[in-house]
Coordinates of C-alpha atoms in Angstrom, one line a residue:
X112 CA -0.2 -0.1 -0.1
X113 CA 1.4 3.4 -1.0
X114 CA 2.5 5.8 1.9
X115 CA 0.1 8.8 2.4
X116 CA 1.5 12.2 2.7
X117 CA 0.0 15.5 4.0
X118 CA 0.3 19.1 3.2
X119 CA 1.6 21.8 4.9
X120 CA -0.8 24.8 5.6
X121 CA -0.3 27.2 8.4
X122 CA 2.8 24.9 9.8
X123 CA 1.1 22.0 10.3
X124 CA 0.6 18.9 8.1
X125 CA -2.8 18.3 7.1
X126 CA -5.2 16.3 4.8
X127 CA -7.9 17.5 2.7
X128 CA -10.9 18.3 4.7
X129 CA -13.0 16.1 2.3
X130 CA -10.6 13.2 2.7
X131 CA -10.2 12.6 -0.8
X132 CA -6.9 11.7 -2.1
X133 CA -4.8 11.7 -5.4
X134 CA -2.3 9.1 -6.5
X135 CA 1.2 9.5 -7.4
X136 CA 2.3 6.8 -10.3
X137 CA 5.4 5.7 -11.4
X138 CA 5.8 6.0 -15.1
X139 CA 8.0 3.4 -15.5
X140 CA 5.7 0.7 -13.6
X141 CA 2.1 2.0 -13.6
X142 CA 1.4 -0.8 -11.4
X143 CA 3.1 1.1 -8.5
X144 CA 1.7 3.9 -6.5
X145 CA 4.3 5.6 -5.1
X146 CA 2.5 7.8 -2.8
X147 CA -1.0 9.3 -2.3
X148 CA -1.7 13.2 -1.6
X149 CA -4.4 15.2 -0.3
X150 CA -6.6 16.5 -3.2
X151 CA -7.6 19.8 -1.8
X152 CA -10.7 21.8 -2.2
X153 CA -11.2 25.4 -2.9
X154 CA -11.8 25.7 1.0
X155 CA -8.1 24.3 1.7
X156 CA -6.8 26.4 -0.9
X157 CA -8.4 29.7 1.0
X158 CA -7.0 28.5 4.2
X159 CA -3.6 27.9 2.8
X160 CA -3.5 31.8 1.1
X161 CA -5.1 33.1 4.1
X162 CA -2.1 31.6 6.3
X163 CA -0.1 33.0 4.0
X164 CA -1.6 36.5 4.3
X165 CA -1.2 36.3 7.9
X166 CA 2.4 35.1 8.0
X167 CA 3.6 38.1 5.7
X168 CA 4.1 40.9 8.4
X169 CA 6.1 39.0 10.6
X170 CA 8.3 37.5 7.6
X171 CA 8.9 40.7 6.2
X172 CA 10.0 42.2 9.4
X173 CA 12.7 39.7 9.8
X174 CA 16.0 40.5 8.8
X175 CA 17.2 39.2 5.6
X176 CA 20.1 37.7 7.6
X177 CA 17.7 35.6 9.3
X178 CA 15.4 34.8 6.5
X179 CA 18.7 33.7 4.3
X180 CA 20.1 31.5 7.5
X181 CA 17.0 29.5 7.6
X182 CA 17.2 28.8 3.6
X183 CA 20.9 27.8 3.6
X184 CA 20.0 25.3 6.4
X185 CA 17.1 24.1 4.0
X186 CA 19.8 23.7 1.3
X187 CA 21.8 21.8 3.7
X188 CA 19.1 19.3 4.9
X189 CA 18.0 18.9 1.1
X190 CA 21.5 17.6 0.3
X191 CA 21.7 15.5 3.2
X192 CA 18.6 13.8 2.1
X193 CA 19.5 13.8 -1.8
X194 CA 19.5 10.2 -2.5
X195 CA 16.0 9.4 -0.7
X196 CA 14.8 12.8 -2.9
X197 CA 16.5 11.6 -6.0
X198 CA 14.9 8.3 -6.0
X199 CA 11.4 9.6 -5.2
X200 CA 11.7 11.7 -7.8
X201 CA 12.7 9.2 -10.3
X202 CA 10.1 7.0 -9.2
X203 CA 7.1 9.6 -9.8
X204 CA 8.7 11.3 -12.6
X205 CA 10.5 8.7 -14.7
X206 CA 13.9 10.6 -15.3
X207 CA 17.2 8.9 -15.0
X208 CA 18.5 8.7 -11.4
X209 CA 21.6 10.6 -12.4
X210 CA 19.3 13.2 -13.8
X211 CA 17.1 13.2 -10.6
X212 CA 20.5 13.6 -8.5
X213 CA 21.7 16.5 -10.6
X214 CA 18.4 18.1 -9.9
X215 CA 18.3 18.1 -6.1
X216 CA 21.8 19.4 -6.1
X217 CA 21.0 22.1 -8.4
X218 CA 17.6 22.9 -6.1
X219 CA 19.7 22.9 -3.4
X220 CA 22.1 25.6 -4.9
X221 CA 19.1 28.1 -5.4
X222 CA 18.5 28.4 -1.4
X223 CA 22.3 28.7 -0.9
X224 CA 22.4 31.4 -3.5
X225 CA 19.4 33.6 -2.5
X226 CA 20.0 32.9 0.9
X227 CA 23.6 34.7 0.8
X228 CA 21.4 37.5 -0.6
X229 CA 20.5 38.2 3.0
X230 CA 24.2 39.9 3.2
X231 CA 24.1 41.4 -0.1
X232 CA 23.1 45.3 -0.7
X233 CA 19.7 45.7 -2.3
X234 CA 18.7 49.2 -3.2
X235 CA 21.0 51.9 -4.5
X236 CA 22.2 55.3 -3.4
X237 CA 21.1 58.1 -5.7
X238 CA 22.8 61.9 -5.8
X239 CA 20.3 64.7 -5.4
X240 CA 20.2 68.0 -7.0
X241 CA 19.1 69.3 -3.3
X242 CA 21.9 70.1 -0.7
X243 CA 21.7 68.1 2.3
X244 CA 19.4 65.7 1.0
X245 CA 20.1 61.8 0.8
X246 CA 18.1 60.0 -1.8
X247 CA 18.2 56.0 -2.0
X248 CA 16.1 53.1 -3.3
X249 CA 14.4 50.5 -1.1
X250 CA 13.5 46.9 -2.7
X251 CA 10.4 45.5 -0.6
X252 CA 8.2 42.2 -0.9
X253 CA 5.5 42.3 -2.9
X254 CA 3.1 40.1 -0.2
X255 CA 1.4 36.5 -0.7
X256 CA 3.0 34.7 -4.1
X257 CA 1.2 31.8 -5.8
X258 CA 3.7 29.4 -7.4
X259 CA 2.8 26.9 -9.7
X260 CA 5.3 24.4 -11.0
X261 CA 5.3 21.7 -13.6
X262 CA 5.9 18.1 -13.5
X263 CA 9.1 17.9 -15.4
X264 CA 11.3 19.7 -12.8
X265 CA 9.5 18.9 -9.9
X266 CA 12.1 19.8 -7.3
X267 CA 14.1 22.3 -9.1
X268 CA 11.2 24.6 -10.3
X269 CA 10.1 25.0 -7.2
X270 CA 13.2 26.0 -5.9
X271 CA 14.0 28.4 -8.1
X272 CA 10.6 30.0 -7.5
X273 CA 10.4 30.1 -3.6
X274 CA 14.0 31.2 -3.0
X275 CA 13.7 34.5 -4.5
X276 CA 10.5 35.2 -3.1
X277 CA 11.6 34.0 0.3
X278 CA 14.5 35.7 0.8
X279 CA 12.7 39.2 -0.7
X280 CA 10.4 38.9 2.4
X281 CA 7.2 37.3 0.5
X282 CA 5.5 34.1 1.6
X283 CA 4.5 31.5 -0.8
X284 CA 1.6 29.0 -1.3
X285 CA 3.3 26.0 -3.9
X286 CA 1.1 24.1 -6.1
X287 CA 3.1 21.5 -7.4
X288 CA 1.9 19.6 -10.8
X289 CA -0.4 16.9 -10.1
X290 CA 1.8 14.1 -11.5
X291 CA 4.4 14.9 -9.0
X292 CA 3.7 16.3 -5.7
X293 CA 6.4 14.2 -3.6
X294 CA 9.4 16.0 -5.0
X295 CA 7.6 19.3 -3.4
X296 CA 6.9 18.1 -0.5
X297 CA 10.6 16.9 0.3
X298 CA 11.5 20.5 -0.3
X299 CA 8.6 21.8 2.2
X300 CA 9.9 19.5 4.5
X301 CA 13.3 21.1 4.0
X302 CA 12.0 24.3 4.8
X303 CA 9.9 23.2 7.5
X304 CA 12.5 21.3 9.6
X305 CA 15.1 24.4 9.0
X306 CA 12.4 26.3 11.2
X307 CA 10.6 28.0 8.7
X308 CA 7.9 29.9 10.5
X309 CA 4.4 28.8 10.4
X310 CA 2.3 29.8 7.2
X311 CA 5.5 31.3 5.4
X312 CA 5.4 28.5 3.1
X313 CA 2.3 26.2 2.4
X314 CA 2.1 23.4 0.1
X315 CA -1.4 22.7 -1.8
X316 CA -2.0 19.5 -4.0
X317 CA -4.7 18.7 -6.3
X318 CA -6.0 18.8 -9.3
X319 CA -6.1 22.3 -11.1
X320 CA -10.0 22.1 -11.9
X321 CA -10.3 22.5 -8.2
X322 CA -7.0 24.6 -6.9
X323 CA -6.4 26.8 -9.6
X324 CA -9.1 29.5 -9.9
X325 CA -9.4 29.7 -5.9
X326 CA -5.4 30.1 -5.9
X327 CA -5.2 32.9 -8.4
X328 CA -8.2 34.9 -7.5
X329 CA -7.9 34.8 -3.9
X330 CA -7.6 38.7 -3.0
X331 CA -4.5 38.3 -0.7
X332 CA -2.6 37.0 -3.7
X333 CA -0.1 39.8 -4.9
X334 CA 1.9 37.9 -7.6
X335 CA 1.9 34.9 -9.4
X336 CA 4.5 32.7 -10.9
X337 CA 4.0 30.0 -13.4
X338 CA 5.9 27.2 -15.4
X339 CA 4.0 25.3 -17.8
X340 CA 2.8 25.3 -21.5
X341 CA 2.3 28.4 -23.3
X342 CA -1.8 27.8 -23.7
X343 CA -2.2 27.5 -19.6
X344 CA 0.3 30.5 -19.5
X345 CA -1.7 32.9 -21.5
X346 CA -4.9 31.8 -20.2
X347 CA -3.6 32.7 -16.6
X348 CA -2.4 36.2 -17.8
X349 CA -5.9 36.7 -19.2
X350 CA -7.7 35.5 -16.3
X351 CA -5.8 38.0 -13.8
X352 CA -5.3 40.8 -16.0
X353 CA -8.0 43.1 -14.4
X354 CA -6.5 42.8 -11.0
X355 CA -3.1 44.7 -11.3
X356 CA -1.3 41.9 -9.7
X357 CA 2.3 40.6 -10.9
X358 CA 2.3 37.5 -13.4
X359 CA 5.7 35.7 -14.2
X360 CA 5.1 32.8 -16.9
X361 CA 8.1 30.7 -18.1
X362 CA 6.0 28.8 -21.1
X363 CA 7.0 26.7 -24.1
X364 CA 10.1 26.3 -26.3
X365 CA 10.9 25.3 -29.8
X366 CA 14.8 25.4 -29.1
X367 CA 17.1 24.9 -31.9
X368 CA 20.5 23.6 -32.3
X369 CA 22.4 25.1 -35.4
X370 CA 25.4 23.2 -36.9
X371 CA 27.9 25.0 -39.1
X372 CA 30.2 23.6 -41.8
X373 CA 33.4 24.1 -39.4
X374 CA 31.6 22.1 -36.7
X375 CA 32.9 19.0 -34.8
X376 CA 30.5 16.6 -36.1
X377 CA 30.9 14.6 -33.0
X378 CA 30.6 17.6 -30.6
X379 CA 27.3 18.7 -32.4
X380 CA 26.1 15.3 -32.3
X381 CA 26.5 14.9 -28.4
X382 CA 25.0 18.2 -27.9
X383 CA 21.8 17.0 -29.9
X384 CA 21.4 14.3 -28.5
X385 CA 21.9 15.2 -24.7
X386 CA 19.7 17.9 -25.1
X387 CA 17.2 16.5 -27.3
X388 CA 16.8 13.1 -25.7
X389 CA 18.2 13.5 -22.0
X390 CA 15.1 13.9 -19.6
X391 CA 13.3 12.2 -22.5
X392 CA 13.0 15.3 -24.2
X393 CA 11.0 16.8 -21.4
X394 CA 12.4 20.3 -20.8
X395 CA 11.2 23.4 -22.1
X396 CA 15.0 24.1 -23.1
X397 CA 15.1 20.6 -25.0
X398 CA 16.8 20.9 -28.3
X399 CA 13.6 19.9 -30.6
X400 CA 15.2 21.2 -34.1
X401 CA 18.8 21.2 -35.5
X402 CA 19.5 23.5 -38.4
X403 CA 22.4 22.0 -40.3
X404 CA 24.4 23.7 -43.2
X405 CA 24.1 21.5 -46.4
X406 CA 27.6 20.9 -46.6
X407 CA 27.7 19.5 -43.0
X408 CA 24.8 17.3 -43.2
X409 CA 26.1 13.7 -44.0
X410 CA 28.9 14.0 -41.2
X411 CA 26.6 15.4 -38.8
X412 CA 23.7 12.9 -39.3
X413 CA 26.2 9.9 -39.4
X414 CA 27.3 11.1 -36.0
X415 CA 23.9 11.8 -34.6
X416 CA 22.6 8.3 -35.6
X417 CA 25.5 6.6 -34.2
X418 CA 25.1 8.4 -30.8
X419 CA 21.5 7.9 -30.5
X420 CA 21.8 4.2 -31.3
X421 CA 23.7 4.4 -28.4
X422 CA 20.9 5.4 -25.9
X423 CA 19.5 2.6 -23.6
X424 CA 15.8 3.3 -22.8
X425 CA 14.3 1.6 -19.6
X426 CA 13.4 2.6 -15.8
X427 CA 15.2 5.2 -14.3
X428 CA 16.2 3.5 -11.3
X429 CA 18.2 0.9 -13.6
X430 CA 21.8 2.1 -13.7
X431 CA 22.0 0.9 -17.2
X432 CA 19.2 3.6 -18.1
X433 CA 20.3 6.6 -20.1
X434 CA 16.5 7.8 -20.9
X435 CA 13.7 6.9 -18.9
X436 CA 9.8 7.0 -20.1
X437 CA 7.8 10.1 -20.6
X438 CA 5.4 11.1 -17.9
X439 CA 2.4 9.7 -18.9
X440 CA -0.3 8.3 -20.9
X441 CA -1.0 11.9 -22.6
X442 CA 2.6 12.6 -23.0
X443 CA 3.0 9.5 -24.8
X444 CA 0.3 10.0 -27.2
X445 CA 1.4 13.4 -27.9
X446 CA 4.9 12.0 -28.6
X447 CA 3.5 9.6 -31.1
X448 CA 0.8 11.8 -32.6
X449 CA 3.6 14.4 -33.5
X450 CA 5.7 11.9 -35.3
X451 CA 2.9 10.4 -37.3
X452 CA 1.7 14.2 -38.2
X453 CA 5.3 14.8 -39.3
X454 CA 4.9 11.6 -41.2
X455 CA 2.0 12.8 -43.1
X456 CA 3.4 16.1 -43.8
X457 CA 6.6 14.5 -45.6
X458 CA 9.1 14.0 -42.8
X459 CA 11.1 10.9 -42.7
X460 CA 11.6 8.7 -39.7
X461 CA 15.1 8.3 -39.4
X462 CA 15.5 6.6 -36.2
X463 CA 12.6 5.6 -33.5
X464 CA 9.3 6.7 -33.5
X465 CA 7.7 4.1 -31.8
X466 CA 6.4 2.9 -28.6
X467 CA 8.6 0.1 -26.9
X468 CA 6.8 -3.1 -25.8
X469 CA 8.3 -6.8 -24.1
X470 CA 8.5 -7.3 -20.6
X471 CA 11.1 -4.6 -19.8
X472 CA 8.6 -1.7 -21.0
X473 CA 5.0 -2.8 -20.8
X474 CA 4.0 -1.4 -17.7
X475 CA 5.6 1.9 -18.4
X476 CA 5.1 4.8 -20.8
X477 CA 8.4 4.0 -23.0
X478 CA 9.0 5.6 -26.3
X479 CA 12.2 5.2 -28.4
X480 CA 14.3 8.6 -29.1
X481 CA 13.5 9.7 -32.5
X482 CA 15.0 11.7 -35.6
X483 CA 13.0 13.2 -38.1
X484 CA 14.5 14.2 -41.5
X485 CA 13.5 15.8 -44.4
X486 CA 11.7 18.4 -42.6
X487 CA 10.9 21.8 -43.5
X488 CA 10.5 24.8 -41.3
X489 CA 6.6 24.9 -42.0
X490 CA 5.9 21.5 -40.6
X491 CA 4.1 21.2 -37.4
X492 CA 6.9 19.1 -35.8
X493 CA 9.1 22.2 -36.7
X494 CA 6.7 24.5 -35.2
X495 CA 4.8 23.2 -32.1
X496 CA 6.3 22.2 -28.7
X497 CA 6.3 18.1 -28.7
X498 CA 8.0 17.9 -25.0
X499 CA 9.1 14.3 -26.1
X500 CA 12.4 13.0 -27.3
X501 CA 11.6 13.8 -31.1
X502 CA 14.5 16.0 -32.9
X503 CA 13.3 17.3 -36.4
X504 CA 16.5 17.8 -38.4
X505 CA 16.6 20.7 -41.1
X506 CA 19.0 22.2 -43.6
X507 CA 20.2 25.8 -44.2
X508 CA 22.5 27.3 -46.7
X509 CA 24.4 29.2 -44.4
X510 CA 24.1 31.2 -40.7
X511 CA 21.8 33.7 -42.1
X512 CA 19.2 31.4 -43.3
X513 CA 19.9 29.1 -40.2
X514 CA 19.0 32.2 -38.3
X515 CA 16.0 33.0 -40.1
X516 CA 14.8 29.3 -39.5
X517 CA 15.7 29.4 -35.8
X518 CA 13.4 32.5 -35.4
X519 CA 10.4 31.1 -37.4
X520 CA 8.4 30.0 -34.4
X521 CA 6.1 31.8 -31.9
X522 CA 8.8 30.6 -29.3
X523 CA 12.0 32.4 -28.2
X524 CA 13.2 30.2 -25.4
X525 CA 16.9 29.0 -26.0
X526 CA 19.1 28.3 -28.9
X527 CA 22.7 27.1 -29.5
X528 CA 25.2 27.2 -32.6
X529 CA 28.2 24.9 -33.2
X530 CA 31.1 26.6 -34.5
X531 CA 34.6 27.4 -34.7
X532 CA 33.8 31.0 -36.5
X533 CA 33.7 33.5 -34.1
X534 CA 32.4 36.1 -36.1
X535 CA 29.2 33.6 -37.0
X536 CA 28.9 32.9 -33.2
X537 CA 28.8 36.6 -32.6
X538 CA 26.4 37.4 -35.6
X539 CA 24.1 34.1 -34.0
X540 CA 24.0 35.7 -30.7
X541 CA 22.7 38.9 -32.2
X542 CA 20.4 37.4 -34.5
X543 CA 18.4 34.8 -32.8
X544 CA 15.3 36.2 -31.3
X545 CA 15.6 33.9 -28.0
X546 CA 16.3 34.8 -24.1
X547 CA 19.1 32.4 -23.8
X548 CA 21.9 31.6 -26.4
X549 CA 24.9 29.3 -26.1
X550 CA 27.7 28.3 -28.5
X551 CA 29.6 25.0 -28.6
X552 CA 27.2 24.3 -25.6
X553 CA 23.6 22.6 -25.3
X554 CA 20.5 24.6 -25.1
X555 CA 19.6 23.1 -21.8
X556 CA 21.5 23.9 -18.4
X557 CA 21.6 27.6 -17.3
X558 CA 23.1 28.4 -14.0
X559 CA 21.5 30.0 -10.8
X560 CA 23.0 33.2 -11.6
X561 CA 22.5 33.5 -14.7
X562 CA 19.1 35.2 -15.7
X563 CA 16.9 32.7 -17.5
X564 CA 13.6 32.9 -19.6
X565 CA 12.3 33.3 -22.9
X566 CA 10.7 36.1 -25.7
X567 CA 7.8 35.9 -27.7
X568 CA 5.4 33.5 -26.4
X569 CA 8.3 31.5 -24.2
X570 CA 7.4 33.7 -21.3
X571 CA 6.9 37.2 -19.6
X572 CA 9.4 39.5 -19.4
X573 CA 10.4 38.9 -15.9
X574 CA 13.5 36.8 -16.0
X575 CA 14.3 33.7 -13.3
X576 CA 17.6 33.1 -11.7
X577 CA 20.2 35.7 -10.8
X578 CA 19.8 39.2 -9.4
X579 CA 17.0 40.0 -12.2
X580 CA 15.2 37.0 -10.2
X581 CA 14.4 39.1 -7.7
X582 CA 13.2 41.8 -9.6
X583 CA 9.7 40.4 -10.0
X584 CA 9.3 39.5 -6.0
X585 CA 10.1 43.2 -4.9
X586 CA 8.8 46.7 -5.5
X587 CA 11.0 49.5 -5.3
X588 CA 10.3 52.5 -2.8
X589 CA 12.2 55.8 -3.5
X590 CA 13.3 57.8 -0.4
X591 CA 14.3 61.3 -0.3
X592 CA 15.5 62.3 3.4
X593 CA 17.0 65.8 4.7
X594 CA 18.5 65.3 8.2
X595 CA 17.4 68.0 10.2
X596 CA 20.3 70.1 11.5

């Protein structure tokens, strides 16, 4: 029987008042229920937001140094418990244990990094035109923050949202994805055990249809940070547009890796496979398009096919596995439907494109890594986010045409180029309409101190990570002071 967990509301671990629960299922073995969590109602949600609102004045008044100390203790607890958290993350989401271990470590870095901001100067001294007047700015917390996290990085994404919000003095209600609540629970447990005051952080689990509107419509909410699909993110923005509250959305991507004629084909193949098939392609920054200069195509494709054949698909807890399952039946269908749609439009399946069967795979959502060739930029597989292990390969005559192809989507999150030509690399960085650009590096993997976020329909103007990550969670107050003589 699966272990039953509780949500954190007002400093207490609680069930849903209705007693209803939701099941957390292993995508590698759907016969295994990893855990059961409360299925919260609108009434439960209101209680959580009320608790955050009540806790806000005292948390805001606490010194940033004291807030940061709690956060850094939580980071230490996460690392002490890293193996347990990583194994639970793999069981509920499907990624390999190696990927899960890396995610837990990176999640802890966010609490370390932003915890250190407790001793950093925040604000600015400004010269004043008037004699004897001292002018400066202060950054203040906005209030109650709703953090809505996806299933693909169920420890990392909550951490990147909660850490800057908390150090700034805000209180938080976290709504994790229904598919992956256990990873978020581990984060909450670390914060709770580190001494977080009651009501400062709250965990609410349950289906979006029951929890979504009560969360975003509560009058105490002053900011909402969301990571998920573009459709849901845009709908969220529309729902709260008339309320004058802050909304940060990190949404979809159709990220491209460009391979020029002077590129090392083995390096390019490694970058394409790592970012395209790592985490089963279920990352907003995953490489889902490769644009290769025509004269480099043959060498690159040979290397890419060879590298892809080395991938071992299987359960994430198996040491031999290098690519786990997709997260659920819906994501499996989306992936296979995209491949079939590409076929109908004229794309060629060069590798994979099938659901895996047999004793090792029959209980899970396993699909082969897939390479599509003969793809034109207008095809659906080159335009729409798939969020699965599918890479569409296209050709370009030169770097200028490659930039045009990269920009020819509604998305603008991440792009990368493989080249030894410094001038081409600079032209690419200037020309692509994406928030993140890499050279001879994958489209995935952006450090905690590096501003992260996309353009166009990939996200709102507010960045995550780094000093810029604090801006969304703070408001600026200008103070002019004349000291009486």
